[in-house]
Amino acid sequence: MKTHHAAVEPLPVVQEHWGAVGAMSLCVALLIAAEFMPVSLLTPIARDLGASDGQAGLAISISGLFAVIASLLVTRVCAHHERRHVLMVLALVMLLSLILIALSPNFALLMLARALLGVVVGGFWALATATIMRLVAPDSVPRALGLMYTGNAVATAFAAPLGSYLGGIIGWRGVFWLLTPLVVLNLLWMAVSLPSMQSDRRVAQVLGLLKRPNVAMAMLGVMLTFAGAFCAFTYFRPFLETRTQTSLPELSSLLLALGMAGFVGTTVVSATLHRHLYRLLRWLPLMLALITLGLLAMQHSFWGVALMLTLWGAINAAIPVAWSAWIARGIHDAPESGGGLIVAAIQLAIMLGAGIGGWLLDHYTIGATLAGSAALLMVATLVVGNGKRLQPARVNV
C-alpha cells in the first residue's frame, strides 16, 4: 500500500526568542525535579503518610496516568487557545500541585496533587519540541533543543541527591516548599519572554498515528523501554537502604553519581545519533538490563553498586534523547501530534513500570523488582530489532 504524507515546511521565524527558550528549559528542570523527587524521598513519605513503599511508588505512577491523558488532549486545546497562555496555565498548575504535596495530610491528597502534576508533565512535554521550533530559526533548533535537554539533565543530576539530603534536614515537605518560589520566578520569566504563538488548527489525530505500522511498533518499544527503566529507578532508595545498607550521605552521593552520569550519556548519544540512531534504540535497553542485573550481583558492595549506578545513569539518560530524535525520522510529517503520542506512551510506561515494580516489591522482594525491570528491557530490545520496523514507509509522490 502506498503511503502519502504531506511535506512539512519549516515554520517561519521572524525573530529568535532565546529568553523564552531559557524559560522553557527552566520549566523542564522544575518539572523533572517535581516529578521524580519522590524517588529520593520514597521511604519518609511512606512512613509519614502510613503507606508501604510500594503504595508510595503509586505517587509516581498516578502522575503518569494523568500525563497520558493530558498529552493526548493538549494539542487539541492548543488548536483553539493561544499556546503562550496554555504553557503558563500549565506552569501555574505545577505551582498548585507542589503546594498541595507539601500540605498533604494523607495519602489521598498526595495522589490528587500528583495527578495535577501529571497533567502538567504530559501537556508541557507534548508541546515542548513544537514550541521550540516556533521560538528559533530552523538552523537553531538543535541548539535550542540541546539547551532544553540541559535543563532536563541538570534536574536529573541534582534533584534526587538534593532531595534525599535536604529531606533529612528539613523533611520531605520542606523540599517541596523549596521548589515553589522557583516556579513563581519561572512563571514571571515565561510571562515576559514567551511571544504570541498561534497554533495550526489542522492538528493530526494523535491516536490515528498508530495506524502506521512503524509508529505502532515504535510505541511498543518505547513503552517496554521506559517501563523497564522505571520499574527499577522508582525503587532504588529501598534497594540501597536494604541491600547495600547505605547511610543518608552515602545514598545522596550515589544518587548524585547516577544523575551526573546522565550528562555523559546525553553528550555521547547526541554525537552518535545521526549515524547510529536505530542501533542505539536497540542496544541501549539491553545494556540497561545487564547493568540492572549487575546491581543485584554487586548489591552488598558499596563501590560495586556505585559503579553500576553510574553506568545506569549514563545509559538511562541517553534513551529519551534517542527516542526524541526518532520523532524527526519516524513521524516527520506530524511532529506535534507525534510528540503528544510519544509522551503519552512514555508516561503510560512510567505508570505501569512503577506499578509493576511496587507490586513485585510488596509481594516478593526488591530483587524481584530489579529482575522484572531487566526482563522488560530485554523484551524492548527484541521489539526494536534492527530498526527496520521503526522506519516509515517510503513516500510515493
PDB file of C-alpha atoms in Angstrom, residues 11 74-87 127 130-131 134 196-203 336:
ATOM      1  CA  LEU A  11       7.958  27.245  10.472  1.00  0.00           C
ATOM      2  CA  VAL A  74      -3.238  19.161  24.747  1.00  0.00           C
ATOM      3  CA  THR A  75      -2.666  19.571  21.001  1.00  0.00           C
ATOM      4  CA  ARG A  76      -6.414  19.955  20.511  1.00  0.00           C
ATOM      5  CA  VAL A  77      -6.535  22.506  23.335  1.00  0.00           C
ATOM      6  CA  CYS A  78      -3.754  24.477  21.654  1.00  0.00           C
ATOM      7  CA  ALA A  79      -5.651  24.415  18.377  1.00  0.00           C
ATOM      8  CA  HIS A  80      -8.229  26.726  19.990  1.00  0.00           C
ATOM      9  CA  HIS A  81      -6.146  28.683  22.516  1.00  0.00           C
ATOM     10  CA  GLU A  82      -3.001  30.815  22.487  1.00  0.00           C
ATOM     11  CA  ARG A  83      -0.036  28.483  23.063  1.00  0.00           C
ATOM     12  CA  ARG A  84       1.655  31.033  25.343  1.00  0.00           C
ATOM     13  CA  HIS A  85      -1.358  31.033  27.658  1.00  0.00           C
ATOM     14  CA  VAL A  86      -1.580  27.237  27.686  1.00  0.00           C
ATOM     15  CA  LEU A  87       2.066  26.929  28.754  1.00  0.00           C
ATOM     16  CA  LEU A 127       4.194  20.845  23.320  1.00  0.00           C
ATOM     17  CA  ALA A 130       6.968  22.023  18.599  1.00  0.00           C
ATOM     18  CA  THR A 131       7.178  25.188  20.739  1.00  0.00           C
ATOM     19  CA  ARG A 134       8.456  28.297  16.826  1.00  0.00           C
ATOM     20  CA  SER A 196       2.375  35.079  20.968  1.00  0.00           C
ATOM     21  CA  MET A 197       2.199  31.677  19.244  1.00  0.00           C
ATOM     22  CA  GLN A 198      -0.971  30.740  17.424  1.00  0.00           C
ATOM     23  CA  SER A 199      -1.108  27.020  16.700  1.00  0.00           C
ATOM     24  CA  ASP A 200      -2.145  25.378  13.453  1.00  0.00           C
ATOM     25  CA  ARG A 201      -5.783  24.384  13.782  1.00  0.00           C
ATOM     26  CA  ARG A 202      -5.238  21.469  11.412  1.00  0.00           C
ATOM     27  CA  VAL A 203      -3.979  19.077  14.081  1.00  0.00           C
ATOM     28  CA  GLU A 336       3.447  17.981  17.122  1.00  0.00           C
TER      29      GLU A 336
END
